[in-house]
Each structure stands twice: as C-alpha cells, then as structure tokens.
Amino acid sequence: MADITKKEIVDSVPQKGFFGHPKGLFTLFFTEFWERFSYYGMRAILVYYMYYEVSQGGLGLDQSLALSIMSIYGSLVYMSGIIGGWLADRVFGTSKAVFYGGVLIMLGHIALAIPGSVSLFFASMVLIVLGTGLLKPNVSSVVGDIYSPEDNRRDAGFSIFYMGINLGGFLAPLVVGSVAMDNGSNNFHLGFSLAAIGMLIGLIVFVVSKKKNLGLAGTVVNNPLAPHEKKKIFTTVAVGFVVIAILVLIGIQTGTLTFPLFVNIIAFLGILIPVSYFIVMFRSPKTTAVERSNLVAYIPLFIAAVMFWAIQEQGSTILASYADTRTQLEIFGFSIKPAFFQSLNPLFVILLAPVFAGLWVKLGGRQPSVPRKFAFGLLFAGLSFLVILLPSYFGGENSLVSPLWLVLSYFIVVLGELCLSPVGLSATTKLAPAAFSAQTMSLWFLTNAAAQAINALIAPLYSEETEMVYFGVIGGASIVLGIILFIIAPKIQSYMKGIK
Ligand code: PHE
C-alpha cells in the first residue's frame, strides 16, 4: 500500500450527507445507477434488435443465435472484471478505472446508436465488455473504502448501493423499451442513444461530485507495478495480444473460428478461470490453514451461485423471447412491450430487499446459515422455472399464455436472489484469503460470468417444441442441487472457521 493509510482515506470522505451515510455514497450510487440504466436499457432491447427481421428494424439473426450471443456477451462483461480489478489495483487506482470505464461504455452505446453496420455492433460489444470490467467491480469496491472497518453503517451502505443498481435496472427497460419499440415501427437505435445519454449523465455526476464527496477514496494504487515488472508485463501483454489477434484472423480467414467454437472457448474459460483462481489461492504461501479451510467451504457455494445465476440471467434471454413470442401482450385494452418484463426483477428486488433484511434481523440467531440460504436460493430458482412450464402443460405449446405466469416466475426467482446474492457478496469478502482480498469482487462476478457462459452453450437447446423439457430439466436440477446443499450445509459450515 502506498503512503496513504486506509484511515486517511476514510477521514478525507465527508462522513455524513446522504441518508445519514458518507457523502461519497451519493456519487457511487448515482454513477452505478446510470451505468446500470445504460446496461439494462441496452439489454432490454438488444435481444429483440438481434432477432427481429430487417424490415422490423432488427438485424434478422436466427433467434437461438441471438440468445447465445446475449449470454456470451453477458459472460464476457463480468469476466472482464478481472482485468478491471487488476488495472485498478496495479496501474491507475479505482477512481480512474471507473472514469475510463464509463467513457468506453458510453462510446459502446454510441456505436450501437449508429444504424447500419454489423461491425459497429461488434465494436460496441468490445467497448462495453472492457468498459464494464473497468467500472463495475471498481465502483463497488469504493463503497467499501468510504467506511471505516468498525463502521456499522457498512452493510446498510451496500444495501443502498444495491438499490441504486436495481433502480437503474427497473427504470431503464420502461424508458428505453417505450422509445425503441413502438408496435411495428421499431427504432432500436434511438433506444441505444438513450443508453449512451444515461452513461454520459453518470460520468458527469462522477466527475463533478467526486472531488468533494470521495476525497482520497479511489485515488490510491494499492500495489503499484515495480518498474522492472512493468516492462515484463507490458511485453507479455503485447505479445499475447498479437498472438491472439493473429490466431483470430487466421481462424476467421480459414473459417475455423465459427461462432459455436467461440462459445465453447468462452464457456471453457468461464470454468477454467475460477478453477485456476482457487488453485492459486489454495497453494499460495500467503494463505493460512484457516483460510484454506474457508476456501474449501467456498467451493460448493461458488457452484451453487453459478447454478442460481444461470437461471436468473435467463430472465433476460430465454424468458425475454418467451415474453415476446409466447405471451399475450394485449391485456385489459393495454399493450405491454416485451422489454417491460425486464423491469420486474429489479422492481421485486427493490420491494422485497427491506422485507428480507427485516426477516434476518427478526430471526437473529435462528436465521438459516449461509449454505442453507444458498440452498433456498436454488430451490426458488428451480421453482421459478417449473412455474413457467405449467401454462404450456395446461394449454399446449401453441397458445399464447397470460403474462401473469411470467410475473410469477420473475417474482419467485427474486425470493431466491435475496437469499443468495447479498449474502454471497459478503461471504465472498469474508471467505477469501486476506492476501487476495482486493480481487474478491471479481471472484464473485465470476459466478455470474461462468453461469452466462454455460447459458450460451445450452441456449440452442431451447425452442417452443422443447420448452417443457428445457424448463423442467434445468428447474429440476436446481432443486436437486438445492436439496443436496441443504443436507450438506452443516458439513460446509464446519469448514467455515470463525464465520457465522
Ligand atoms: N443484477 C446484478 C447486477 O447488475 C447482476 C450481477 C450479479 C452482476 C452478480 C454481477 C455479479 O449487479
């Protein structure tokens, strides 16, 4: 760590000024609100943009390819958090990382806002993947920096921040969806421009308010590269980059690098990266015996989180296409836009998060252990898929179903999300060895990245004919895994040393 101590950082942040929380939380809250607004606004229409016919303003891609792209894209967006975390830790500090990330994201949305070219479409993905990797994990970790370790407002601070995420995720599909999809005459590019404007506002909030509100937070480079390391690393990165670029070019030229192969490679990375992470942490001499035991306990939790996010994230892919093609969208004289369904998950999170927080407080010592909460997460996720299977069971696969089935499914998955997601983040920070604590945010992001990589692999299995088997098998698998986890929970708990 450089010359500035953690205490000096906390002292430099005005400790009041945002709902009784440090003023810096205002800056972080709104930066992340607008970033999520742009991300989820874009995602709410992107899937339709890809598979709608050119005559409807879309790209006319095959639907199952579009669903795979959504997942592989989502996976890369969170995988790149490793790069973003590393750059912040060793090169420019979190604050600059957030700024550069925001700029890249905005450029990415601008690229999508320009009509006409598939290469702009891919350029936009690269920009948003790198930009989100720089911004999201780093803005989240600054939240931790503005409180002193003893401050008991800390957990509440993270909950308020989580509200910011979901408020952005709730409003964006409504606003962007309304502008972009207007029965028959779609204007997707206008929608993407709104996403770009959202990110621009976020950047302005960040730049204008950070000096006053964040003080020294985010300005310190924790573990700066030594000059001799610099040269070595930059050479390795440059060589690696050139080698990969050449391989990709050859692959494209010769036709060997097909999309299915690319999906396989990313899915493989989605599993390889966390496994290597665990091995490195486990074998590191800096990891103590107690920490090693904690790591063993973390493995089943990691796997459970992957299963959970695999289902939760299909809310923006498979269920989004279900909303579009299988659901009655004219109801009580209103016409609902399919993109609106994307607002349900964040809406339920906002409404229910306080209920769950209150429930845990009320249960106090009687509340379920961390592994048991994860088990509940899986049970609810599984149920949310079984529920969506029922209408086709009753009505056949060809009739349009009531939107209320989808609403119910999104509701149930959120019950699971609130058992697993907030607990998961804090368990990650507690279970990761101290020497690796700076990277724990990216470790948690990898649960989601691995899940979406797997989703990209399985998306082609979904079609209207296979939907019952599809939802049944995946939902069933999650429930079985949940039951196993529930049973072995005490064993896992016994490996978690000094953590309740
Ligand atoms: N809804 C979550 C968010 O936007 C999705 C997520 C979960 C992302 C876990 C990263 C890690 O923050």
Short mmCIF file of C-alpha atoms and ligand atoms in Angstrom, two decimals:
data_model
loop_
_atom_site.label_atom_id
_atom_site.label_comp_id
_atom_site.label_asym_id
_atom_site.label_seq_id
_atom_site.Cartn_x
_atom_site.Cartn_y
_atom_site.Cartn_z
CA MET A 1 0.00 0.00 0.00
CA ALA A 2 1.23 3.47 -0.78
CA ASP A 3 1.87 6.12 1.87
CA ILE A 4 -1.79 6.92 2.39
CA THR A 5 -3.46 4.74 5.02
CA LYS A 6 -7.00 3.39 5.00
CA LYS A 7 -7.81 5.73 7.88
CA GLU A 8 -6.63 8.79 6.00
CA ILE A 9 -8.87 7.80 3.10
CA VAL A 10 -11.92 7.43 5.36
CA ASP A 11 -11.09 10.73 7.09
CA SER A 12 -10.98 12.52 3.74
CA VAL A 13 -14.59 11.50 2.92
CA PRO A 14 -17.34 13.66 4.46
CA GLN A 15 -18.97 11.09 6.75
CA LYS A 16 -22.50 12.50 6.53
CA GLY A 17 -24.70 13.92 3.82
CA PHE A 18 -26.54 11.05 2.07
CA PHE A 19 -29.31 9.50 4.17
CA GLY A 20 -27.02 9.50 7.18
CA HIS A 21 -24.26 7.87 5.10
CA PRO A 22 -20.97 9.29 3.83
CA LYS A 23 -21.45 11.81 1.06
CA GLY A 24 -19.36 9.65 -1.24
CA LEU A 25 -22.19 7.12 -1.34
CA PHE A 26 -24.21 9.70 -3.30
CA THR A 27 -21.56 9.76 -6.03
CA LEU A 28 -21.19 5.98 -6.15
CA PHE A 29 -24.95 5.40 -6.02
CA PHE A 30 -25.71 7.67 -8.98
CA THR A 31 -22.71 6.63 -11.04
CA GLU A 32 -23.75 2.98 -10.73
CA PHE A 33 -27.43 3.87 -11.17
CA TRP A 34 -26.72 5.45 -14.55
CA GLU A 35 -24.28 2.76 -15.59
CA ARG A 36 -26.90 0.07 -14.86
CA PHE A 37 -29.55 2.22 -16.57
CA SER A 38 -27.48 2.20 -19.73
CA TYR A 39 -26.58 -1.51 -19.44
CA TYR A 40 -30.03 -2.87 -18.70
CA GLY A 41 -31.73 -0.43 -21.07
CA MET A 42 -29.50 -1.68 -23.84
CA ARG A 43 -30.00 -5.35 -22.90
CA ALA A 44 -33.78 -5.00 -22.68
CA ILE A 45 -33.95 -4.24 -26.41
CA LEU A 46 -30.74 -5.85 -27.70
CA VAL A 47 -32.15 -9.36 -27.87
CA TYR A 48 -35.09 -8.16 -30.00
CA TYR A 49 -32.81 -5.96 -32.10
CA MET A 50 -30.78 -9.06 -32.96
CA TYR A 51 -33.56 -11.43 -33.96
CA TYR A 52 -36.19 -9.06 -35.39
CA GLU A 53 -36.33 -9.01 -39.18
CA VAL A 54 -34.51 -6.24 -41.00
CA SER A 55 -37.94 -4.96 -42.10
CA GLN A 56 -38.81 -4.55 -38.40
CA GLY A 57 -35.64 -2.59 -37.69
CA GLY A 58 -33.63 -5.59 -36.45
CA LEU A 59 -30.55 -7.46 -37.66
CA GLY A 60 -32.51 -10.54 -38.69
CA LEU A 61 -30.30 -13.06 -36.86
CA ASP A 62 -31.50 -16.53 -36.01
CA GLN A 63 -33.30 -16.44 -32.65
CA SER A 64 -31.28 -19.12 -30.95
CA LEU A 65 -28.03 -17.50 -32.13
CA ALA A 66 -29.27 -14.19 -30.71
CA LEU A 67 -29.94 -15.84 -27.34
CA SER A 68 -26.45 -17.37 -27.30
CA ILE A 69 -24.88 -14.02 -28.15
CA MET A 70 -26.78 -12.35 -25.27
CA SER A 71 -25.34 -14.88 -22.83
CA ILE A 72 -21.80 -14.93 -24.15
CA TYR A 73 -21.82 -11.14 -24.11
CA GLY A 74 -23.12 -11.08 -20.51
CA SER A 75 -20.45 -13.57 -19.53
CA LEU A 76 -17.63 -11.51 -21.02
CA VAL A 77 -18.95 -8.32 -19.41
CA TYR A 78 -18.42 -9.81 -15.93
CA MET A 79 -15.33 -11.85 -16.78
CA SER A 80 -13.53 -8.67 -17.77
CA GLY A 81 -13.88 -7.54 -14.16
CA ILE A 82 -10.64 -9.46 -13.59
CA ILE A 83 -8.82 -7.13 -15.95
CA GLY A 84 -10.55 -4.06 -14.50
CA GLY A 85 -9.72 -5.09 -10.93
CA TRP A 86 -6.11 -5.80 -11.83
CA LEU A 87 -5.62 -2.49 -13.66
CA ALA A 88 -7.10 -0.55 -10.73
CA ASP A 89 -5.01 -2.42 -8.18
CA ARG A 90 -1.71 -2.17 -10.02
CA VAL A 91 -1.86 0.63 -12.56
CA PHE A 92 -4.26 3.53 -12.06
CA GLY A 93 -6.44 3.15 -8.96
CA THR A 94 -10.19 2.59 -8.79
CA SER A 95 -11.33 6.15 -9.44
CA LYS A 96 -9.56 6.47 -12.79
CA ALA A 97 -10.71 2.95 -13.69
CA VAL A 98 -14.32 3.99 -13.12
CA PHE A 99 -13.85 7.08 -15.29
CA TYR A 100 -12.15 5.30 -18.20
CA GLY A 101 -14.72 2.51 -17.93
CA GLY A 102 -17.59 5.00 -18.18
CA VAL A 103 -16.06 6.60 -21.26
CA LEU A 104 -15.67 3.22 -23.01
CA ILE A 105 -19.22 2.21 -22.13
CA MET A 106 -20.61 5.47 -23.47
CA LEU A 107 -18.66 5.02 -26.72
CA GLY A 108 -20.03 1.48 -26.90
CA HIS A 109 -23.62 2.68 -26.72
CA ILE A 110 -22.89 5.41 -29.26
CA ALA A 111 -21.59 2.73 -31.64
CA LEU A 112 -24.92 0.89 -31.28
CA ALA A 113 -26.86 4.08 -31.77
CA ILE A 114 -25.42 4.48 -35.27
CA PRO A 115 -27.58 2.45 -37.64
CA GLY A 116 -26.42 0.16 -40.31
CA SER A 117 -23.34 -1.85 -39.65
CA VAL A 118 -22.69 -5.22 -38.06
CA SER A 119 -19.06 -4.27 -37.41
CA LEU A 120 -20.20 -1.33 -35.26
CA PHE A 121 -22.37 -3.82 -33.41
CA PHE A 122 -19.33 -5.97 -32.53
CA ALA A 123 -17.15 -2.93 -31.80
CA SER A 124 -19.79 -1.81 -29.34
CA MET A 125 -19.63 -5.17 -27.56
CA VAL A 126 -15.86 -4.95 -27.17
CA LEU A 127 -16.14 -1.41 -25.75
CA ILE A 128 -18.89 -2.32 -23.31
CA VAL A 129 -17.16 -5.51 -22.15
CA LEU A 130 -13.92 -3.64 -21.37
CA GLY A 131 -15.72 -0.58 -20.01
CA THR A 132 -17.94 -2.54 -17.61
CA GLY A 133 -14.95 -4.59 -16.47
CA LEU A 134 -13.25 -1.33 -15.54
CA LEU A 135 -16.25 0.37 -13.99
CA LYS A 136 -18.48 -2.10 -12.18
CA PRO A 137 -16.18 -4.02 -9.84
CA ASN A 138 -14.26 -0.86 -9.02
CA VAL A 139 -17.20 1.37 -8.25
CA SER A 140 -18.46 -1.41 -5.96
CA SER A 141 -15.20 -1.69 -4.12
CA VAL A 142 -15.00 2.08 -3.48
CA VAL A 143 -18.23 1.61 -1.48
CA GLY A 144 -16.18 -0.47 0.92
CA ASP A 145 -13.44 2.21 1.09
CA ILE A 146 -15.56 5.09 2.36
CA TYR A 147 -16.44 3.41 5.68
CA SER A 148 -14.03 2.65 8.49
CA PRO A 149 -13.81 -1.09 9.22
CA GLU A 150 -15.70 -0.63 12.52
CA ASP A 151 -18.46 1.46 10.97
CA ASN A 152 -21.73 -0.41 11.43
CA ARG A 153 -23.40 1.53 8.58
CA ARG A 154 -21.30 -0.51 6.16
CA ASP A 155 -23.74 -3.31 5.32
CA ALA A 156 -26.59 -0.82 5.04
CA GLY A 157 -24.35 1.18 2.69
CA PHE A 158 -24.01 -1.84 0.42
CA SER A 159 -27.79 -2.36 0.51
CA ILE A 160 -28.41 1.26 -0.52
CA PHE A 161 -25.90 0.77 -3.31
CA TYR A 162 -27.73 -2.43 -4.39
CA MET A 163 -30.90 -0.33 -4.54
CA GLY A 164 -29.12 2.06 -6.93
CA ILE A 165 -28.26 -0.87 -9.20
CA ASN A 166 -31.83 -2.08 -9.23
CA LEU A 167 -33.41 1.33 -9.58
CA GLY A 168 -31.39 1.78 -12.77
CA GLY A 169 -32.34 -1.72 -13.89
CA PHE A 170 -36.01 -1.03 -13.18
CA LEU A 171 -36.42 2.32 -14.96
CA ALA A 172 -34.25 1.58 -18.00
CA PRO A 173 -36.38 -1.09 -19.74
CA LEU A 174 -39.51 1.05 -19.29
CA VAL A 175 -37.91 4.18 -20.73
CA VAL A 176 -35.69 2.60 -23.37
CA GLY A 177 -38.30 -0.05 -24.25
CA SER A 178 -41.01 2.59 -24.79
CA VAL A 179 -38.83 4.70 -27.04
CA ALA A 180 -37.31 1.85 -29.01
CA MET A 181 -40.25 -0.48 -29.62
CA ASP A 182 -43.40 1.03 -30.92
CA ASN A 183 -45.67 -1.67 -32.34
CA GLY A 184 -44.29 -2.45 -35.72
CA SER A 185 -42.18 0.65 -36.21
CA ASN A 186 -39.19 -0.04 -34.03
CA ASN A 187 -36.39 2.44 -33.57
CA PHE A 188 -33.76 0.47 -31.73
CA HIS A 189 -31.02 2.99 -32.42
CA LEU A 190 -32.93 5.71 -30.66
CA GLY A 191 -33.13 3.38 -27.66
CA PHE A 192 -29.38 2.79 -27.73
CA SER A 193 -28.79 6.57 -27.84
CA LEU A 194 -30.75 6.88 -24.61
CA ALA A 195 -28.39 4.33 -23.06
CA ALA A 196 -25.45 6.45 -24.21
CA ILE A 197 -27.01 9.57 -22.71
CA GLY A 198 -27.59 7.70 -19.43
CA MET A 199 -23.92 6.79 -19.21
CA LEU A 200 -22.96 10.37 -20.06
CA ILE A 201 -25.05 11.66 -17.14
CA GLY A 202 -23.41 9.06 -14.88
CA LEU A 203 -19.97 10.25 -15.96
CA ILE A 204 -20.88 13.87 -15.33
CA VAL A 205 -22.18 13.06 -11.84
CA PHE A 206 -18.99 11.14 -11.11
CA VAL A 207 -16.56 13.76 -12.37
CA VAL A 208 -18.36 16.77 -10.89
CA SER A 209 -19.02 15.34 -7.43
CA LYS A 210 -16.08 13.05 -6.79
CA LYS A 211 -13.58 15.64 -5.55
CA LYS A 212 -15.92 16.98 -2.93
CA ASN A 213 -17.56 13.67 -1.93
CA LEU A 214 -14.97 10.97 -2.33
CA GLY A 215 -11.82 12.70 -1.07
CA LEU A 216 -8.89 10.34 -1.43
CA ALA A 217 -11.04 7.25 -1.94
CA GLY A 218 -10.17 5.51 -5.20
CA THR A 219 -7.04 7.57 -5.82
CA VAL A 220 -4.54 5.14 -4.29
CA VAL A 221 -2.87 2.42 -6.36
CA ASN A 222 -2.75 -0.42 -3.82
CA ASN A 223 0.03 -2.49 -5.22
CA PRO A 224 1.73 -0.49 -7.98
CA LEU A 225 3.80 -2.28 -10.57
CA ALA A 226 7.54 -2.02 -9.93
CA PRO A 227 9.44 -0.57 -12.94
CA HIS A 228 11.08 -3.92 -13.78
CA GLU A 229 7.71 -5.69 -13.60
CA LYS A 230 6.19 -3.07 -15.84
CA LYS A 231 8.41 -3.88 -18.74
CA LYS A 232 7.93 -7.62 -18.38
CA ILE A 233 4.17 -7.39 -18.08
CA PHE A 234 3.69 -4.95 -20.91
CA THR A 235 5.81 -7.15 -23.20
CA THR A 236 3.82 -10.25 -22.21
CA VAL A 237 0.51 -8.46 -22.75
CA ALA A 238 1.61 -7.04 -26.10
CA VAL A 239 2.91 -10.41 -27.32
CA GLY A 240 -0.22 -12.18 -26.04
CA PHE A 241 -2.41 -9.65 -27.78
CA VAL A 242 -0.60 -10.02 -31.10
CA VAL A 243 -0.68 -13.83 -30.89
CA ILE A 244 -4.40 -13.88 -30.14
CA ALA A 245 -5.11 -11.34 -32.88
CA ILE A 246 -3.19 -13.45 -35.41
CA LEU A 247 -4.98 -16.65 -34.30
CA VAL A 248 -8.35 -14.93 -34.59
CA LEU A 249 -7.52 -13.56 -38.03
CA ILE A 250 -6.35 -16.96 -39.27
CA GLY A 251 -9.43 -18.54 -37.69
CA ILE A 252 -11.78 -16.15 -39.45
CA GLN A 253 -9.93 -16.33 -42.79
CA THR A 254 -9.91 -20.12 -42.86
CA GLY A 255 -13.43 -20.39 -41.46
CA THR A 256 -12.27 -22.49 -38.47
CA LEU A 257 -13.27 -19.90 -35.87
CA THR A 258 -17.03 -20.33 -36.01
CA PHE A 259 -19.47 -18.89 -33.50
CA PRO A 260 -20.13 -22.28 -31.81
CA LEU A 261 -16.37 -22.73 -31.37
CA PHE A 262 -16.12 -19.25 -29.86
CA VAL A 263 -18.95 -20.08 -27.43
CA ASN A 264 -17.11 -23.26 -26.44
CA ILE A 265 -13.89 -21.36 -25.82
CA ILE A 266 -15.61 -18.78 -23.60
CA ALA A 267 -17.54 -21.46 -21.70
CA PHE A 268 -14.26 -23.27 -21.15
CA LEU A 269 -12.68 -20.02 -19.86
CA GLY A 270 -15.73 -19.42 -17.66
CA ILE A 271 -14.86 -22.62 -15.83
CA LEU A 272 -11.07 -22.55 -16.18
CA ILE A 273 -10.58 -19.06 -14.71
CA PRO A 274 -12.35 -19.68 -11.37
CA VAL A 275 -10.73 -23.12 -11.04
CA SER A 276 -7.26 -21.59 -11.54
CA TYR A 277 -8.17 -18.83 -9.11
CA PHE A 278 -9.00 -21.42 -6.44
CA ILE A 279 -5.82 -23.41 -7.09
CA VAL A 280 -3.61 -20.31 -6.90
CA MET A 281 -5.26 -19.14 -3.67
CA PHE A 282 -5.14 -22.61 -2.16
CA ARG A 283 -1.47 -23.14 -2.88
CA SER A 284 -0.25 -19.63 -2.12
CA PRO A 285 2.18 -19.48 0.83
CA LYS A 286 0.34 -16.32 1.93
CA THR A 287 -2.82 -18.38 2.58
CA THR A 288 -3.11 -19.64 6.17
CA ALA A 289 -4.52 -23.02 7.25
CA VAL A 290 -7.75 -21.41 8.45
CA GLU A 291 -8.12 -19.58 5.16
CA ARG A 292 -7.57 -22.84 3.30
CA SER A 293 -10.45 -24.40 5.20
CA ASN A 294 -12.62 -21.40 4.32
CA LEU A 295 -11.73 -21.85 0.67
CA VAL A 296 -12.92 -25.46 0.74
CA ALA A 297 -16.23 -24.22 2.15
CA TYR A 298 -16.46 -21.61 -0.60
CA ILE A 299 -16.31 -24.15 -3.46
CA PRO A 300 -19.86 -25.58 -3.06
CA LEU A 301 -21.17 -22.06 -2.54
CA PHE A 302 -19.49 -20.95 -5.74
CA ILE A 303 -21.07 -23.83 -7.67
CA ALA A 304 -24.49 -23.06 -6.20
CA ALA A 305 -24.16 -19.39 -7.18
CA VAL A 306 -23.32 -20.42 -10.76
CA MET A 307 -26.47 -22.58 -10.92
CA PHE A 308 -28.53 -19.74 -9.47
CA TRP A 309 -27.30 -17.03 -11.87
CA ALA A 310 -27.71 -19.43 -14.81
CA ILE A 311 -31.44 -19.41 -14.13
CA GLN A 312 -31.71 -15.78 -13.04
CA GLU A 313 -29.87 -14.48 -16.10
CA GLN A 314 -32.13 -16.42 -18.46
CA GLY A 315 -34.73 -13.86 -17.44
CA SER A 316 -33.12 -11.54 -19.97
CA THR A 317 -32.61 -14.15 -22.69
CA ILE A 318 -34.92 -17.19 -22.84
CA LEU A 319 -37.71 -15.57 -20.82
CA ALA A 320 -37.34 -12.36 -22.83
CA SER A 321 -38.02 -14.28 -26.01
CA TYR A 322 -40.84 -16.12 -24.22
CA ALA A 323 -42.32 -12.72 -23.33
CA ASP A 324 -42.14 -11.73 -26.97
CA THR A 325 -43.37 -14.87 -28.71
CA ARG A 326 -45.41 -16.89 -26.21
CA THR A 327 -47.16 -14.25 -24.13
CA GLN A 328 -50.38 -12.32 -24.64
CA LEU A 329 -49.26 -8.71 -24.75
CA GLU A 330 -52.69 -7.12 -25.15
CA ILE A 331 -54.37 -7.16 -21.79
CA PHE A 332 -57.26 -5.06 -20.41
CA GLY A 333 -57.01 -2.88 -23.52
CA PHE A 334 -53.34 -2.08 -22.87
CA SER A 335 -50.46 -3.22 -24.95
CA ILE A 336 -47.41 -4.26 -22.97
CA LYS A 337 -43.99 -4.05 -24.59
CA PRO A 338 -41.98 -7.26 -24.17
CA ALA A 339 -38.99 -5.22 -22.93
CA PHE A 340 -41.08 -4.12 -19.91
CA PHE A 341 -40.75 -7.59 -18.36
CA GLN A 342 -37.09 -6.78 -17.75
CA SER A 343 -38.20 -4.27 -15.12
CA LEU A 344 -39.81 -6.95 -12.98
CA ASN A 345 -36.68 -8.47 -11.45
CA PRO A 346 -35.25 -5.15 -10.22
CA LEU A 347 -38.71 -3.98 -9.14
CA PHE A 348 -39.20 -7.04 -6.93
CA VAL A 349 -35.66 -6.69 -5.58
CA ILE A 350 -36.37 -3.10 -4.54
CA LEU A 351 -39.70 -4.03 -2.95
CA LEU A 352 -38.53 -7.17 -1.16
CA ALA A 353 -34.97 -6.31 -0.11
CA PRO A 354 -36.17 -4.45 3.01
CA VAL A 355 -38.52 -7.35 3.84
CA PHE A 356 -35.67 -9.85 3.74
CA ALA A 357 -33.31 -7.57 5.67
CA GLY A 358 -36.01 -7.25 8.34
CA LEU A 359 -36.62 -11.00 8.34
CA TRP A 360 -32.96 -11.81 9.01
CA VAL A 361 -32.84 -9.27 11.83
CA LYS A 362 -36.03 -10.68 13.30
CA LEU A 363 -34.80 -14.27 13.14
CA GLY A 364 -31.49 -13.18 14.65
CA GLY A 365 -29.62 -16.27 15.83
CA ARG A 366 -32.32 -18.56 14.40
CA GLN A 367 -31.75 -17.47 10.81
CA PRO A 368 -30.51 -20.11 8.34
CA SER A 369 -26.74 -20.50 7.90
CA VAL A 370 -25.06 -19.11 4.77
CA PRO A 371 -25.06 -22.51 2.96
CA ARG A 372 -28.74 -23.01 3.84
CA LYS A 373 -29.61 -19.55 2.46
CA PHE A 374 -27.84 -20.58 -0.74
CA ALA A 375 -29.91 -23.78 -0.76
CA PHE A 376 -33.11 -21.70 -0.55
CA GLY A 377 -31.78 -19.59 -3.42
CA LEU A 378 -31.53 -22.72 -5.58
CA LEU A 379 -34.95 -24.03 -4.56
CA PHE A 380 -36.65 -20.78 -5.53
CA ALA A 381 -34.69 -20.54 -8.79
CA GLY A 382 -35.77 -24.09 -9.67
CA LEU A 383 -39.40 -23.33 -8.80
CA SER A 384 -39.39 -20.23 -10.99
CA PHE A 385 -38.62 -22.46 -13.98
CA LEU A 386 -41.20 -25.10 -13.04
CA VAL A 387 -43.86 -22.39 -12.82
CA ILE A 388 -43.20 -21.25 -16.37
CA LEU A 389 -43.65 -24.81 -17.54
CA LEU A 390 -47.21 -25.04 -16.25
CA PRO A 391 -49.03 -22.90 -18.83
CA SER A 392 -47.71 -25.00 -21.70
CA TYR A 393 -48.65 -28.12 -19.76
CA PHE A 394 -52.22 -26.90 -19.37
CA GLY A 395 -52.68 -25.01 -22.61
CA GLY A 396 -50.36 -26.69 -25.08
CA GLU A 397 -47.27 -25.19 -26.62
CA ASN A 398 -49.02 -23.17 -29.26
CA SER A 399 -51.44 -20.97 -27.35
CA LEU A 400 -50.38 -17.58 -26.02
CA VAL A 401 -50.15 -17.53 -22.25
CA SER A 402 -51.16 -14.95 -19.68
CA PRO A 403 -48.34 -12.54 -18.76
CA LEU A 404 -49.09 -13.26 -15.11
CA TRP A 405 -47.19 -16.57 -15.37
CA LEU A 406 -44.07 -14.63 -16.27
CA VAL A 407 -44.69 -12.14 -13.48
CA LEU A 408 -44.98 -15.03 -11.02
CA SER A 409 -41.80 -16.63 -12.30
CA TYR A 410 -39.81 -13.36 -12.01
CA PHE A 411 -41.21 -12.92 -8.51
CA ILE A 412 -40.15 -16.37 -7.32
CA VAL A 413 -36.62 -16.06 -8.65
CA VAL A 414 -36.20 -12.81 -6.71
CA LEU A 415 -37.10 -14.63 -3.48
CA GLY A 416 -34.06 -16.79 -4.23
CA GLU A 417 -31.92 -13.84 -5.29
CA LEU A 418 -32.44 -12.15 -1.94
CA CYS A 419 -31.43 -15.34 -0.10
CA LEU A 420 -28.28 -15.70 -2.15
CA SER A 421 -26.95 -12.52 -3.70
CA PRO A 422 -26.37 -10.08 -0.79
CA VAL A 423 -25.18 -12.96 1.42
CA GLY A 424 -22.95 -14.22 -1.37
CA LEU A 425 -21.07 -10.98 -1.76
CA SER A 426 -20.39 -10.63 1.91
CA ALA A 427 -19.46 -14.34 2.25
CA THR A 428 -17.01 -13.88 -0.62
CA THR A 429 -15.30 -10.99 1.11
CA LYS A 430 -15.09 -12.98 4.35
CA LEU A 431 -14.03 -16.34 2.90
CA ALA A 432 -11.33 -15.13 0.51
CA PRO A 433 -7.79 -15.20 1.91
CA ALA A 434 -6.60 -11.76 3.10
CA ALA A 435 -3.77 -11.64 0.56
CA PHE A 436 -6.35 -11.87 -2.23
CA SER A 437 -9.00 -9.63 -0.74
CA ALA A 438 -8.64 -6.94 -3.41
CA GLN A 439 -9.71 -9.44 -6.02
CA THR A 440 -12.73 -10.83 -4.21
CA MET A 441 -15.16 -8.60 -6.05
CA SER A 442 -14.06 -10.14 -9.33
CA LEU A 443 -14.29 -13.64 -7.82
CA TRP A 444 -17.97 -13.06 -7.06
CA PHE A 445 -18.51 -11.62 -10.56
CA LEU A 446 -17.08 -14.87 -11.93
CA THR A 447 -20.06 -16.82 -10.55
CA ASN A 448 -22.27 -14.83 -12.90
CA ALA A 449 -19.76 -14.94 -15.78
CA ALA A 450 -19.49 -18.75 -15.58
CA ALA A 451 -23.28 -19.05 -15.42
CA GLN A 452 -23.83 -17.00 -18.56
CA ALA A 453 -21.08 -18.86 -20.39
CA ILE A 454 -22.96 -22.09 -19.67
CA ASN A 455 -26.21 -20.43 -20.76
CA ALA A 456 -24.66 -19.61 -24.12
CA LEU A 457 -23.91 -23.32 -24.56
CA ILE A 458 -27.40 -24.50 -23.67
CA ALA A 459 -29.43 -21.75 -25.36
CA PRO A 460 -29.63 -23.70 -28.67
CA LEU A 461 -31.46 -26.48 -26.81
CA TYR A 462 -34.42 -24.17 -26.24
CA SER A 463 -37.26 -23.96 -28.73
CA GLU A 464 -41.03 -23.84 -28.49
CA GLU A 465 -41.15 -27.61 -29.02
CA THR A 466 -38.59 -28.37 -26.32
CA GLU A 467 -39.64 -25.73 -23.81
CA MET A 468 -41.31 -28.07 -21.31
CA VAL A 469 -38.33 -30.41 -21.13
CA TYR A 470 -35.95 -27.44 -21.08
CA PHE A 471 -37.56 -25.66 -18.14
CA GLY A 472 -38.28 -28.95 -16.37
CA VAL A 473 -34.76 -30.34 -16.53
CA ILE A 474 -33.00 -27.11 -15.56
CA GLY A 475 -35.52 -26.23 -12.84
CA GLY A 476 -35.36 -29.81 -11.52
CA ALA A 477 -31.55 -29.79 -11.49
CA SER A 478 -31.54 -26.61 -9.43
CA ILE A 479 -33.97 -28.09 -6.91
CA VAL A 480 -31.95 -31.30 -6.59
CA LEU A 481 -28.78 -29.27 -6.08
CA GLY A 482 -30.59 -27.14 -3.51
CA ILE A 483 -31.67 -30.21 -1.55
CA ILE A 484 -28.14 -31.65 -1.59
CA LEU A 485 -26.76 -28.32 -0.42
CA PHE A 486 -29.34 -28.14 2.34
CA ILE A 487 -28.33 -31.59 3.58
CA ILE A 488 -24.56 -31.00 3.49
CA ALA A 489 -24.88 -27.44 4.87
CA PRO A 490 -23.68 -28.35 8.40
CA LYS A 491 -20.59 -30.01 6.90
CA ILE A 492 -19.83 -26.87 4.83
CA GLN A 493 -20.42 -24.72 7.89
CA SER A 494 -17.87 -26.77 9.83
CA TYR A 495 -15.23 -25.75 7.29
CA MET A 496 -16.09 -22.09 7.68
CA LYS A 497 -13.83 -21.08 10.50
CA GLY A 498 -14.84 -18.12 12.58
CA ILE A 499 -17.69 -17.14 10.25
CA LYS A 500 -21.34 -17.41 11.06
N1 PHE B 1 -28.27 -7.78 -11.15
C1 PHE B 1 -26.88 -7.91 -10.82
C2 PHE B 1 -26.19 -6.58 -11.08
O1 PHE B 1 -26.48 -5.95 -12.06
C3 PHE B 1 -26.25 -8.99 -11.64
C4 PHE B 1 -24.91 -9.43 -11.15
C5 PHE B 1 -24.82 -10.43 -10.19
C6 PHE B 1 -23.77 -8.88 -11.63
C7 PHE B 1 -23.59 -10.86 -9.73
C8 PHE B 1 -22.52 -9.30 -11.16
C9 PHE B 1 -22.45 -10.28 -10.22
O2 PHE B 1 -25.36 -6.16 -10.33
#
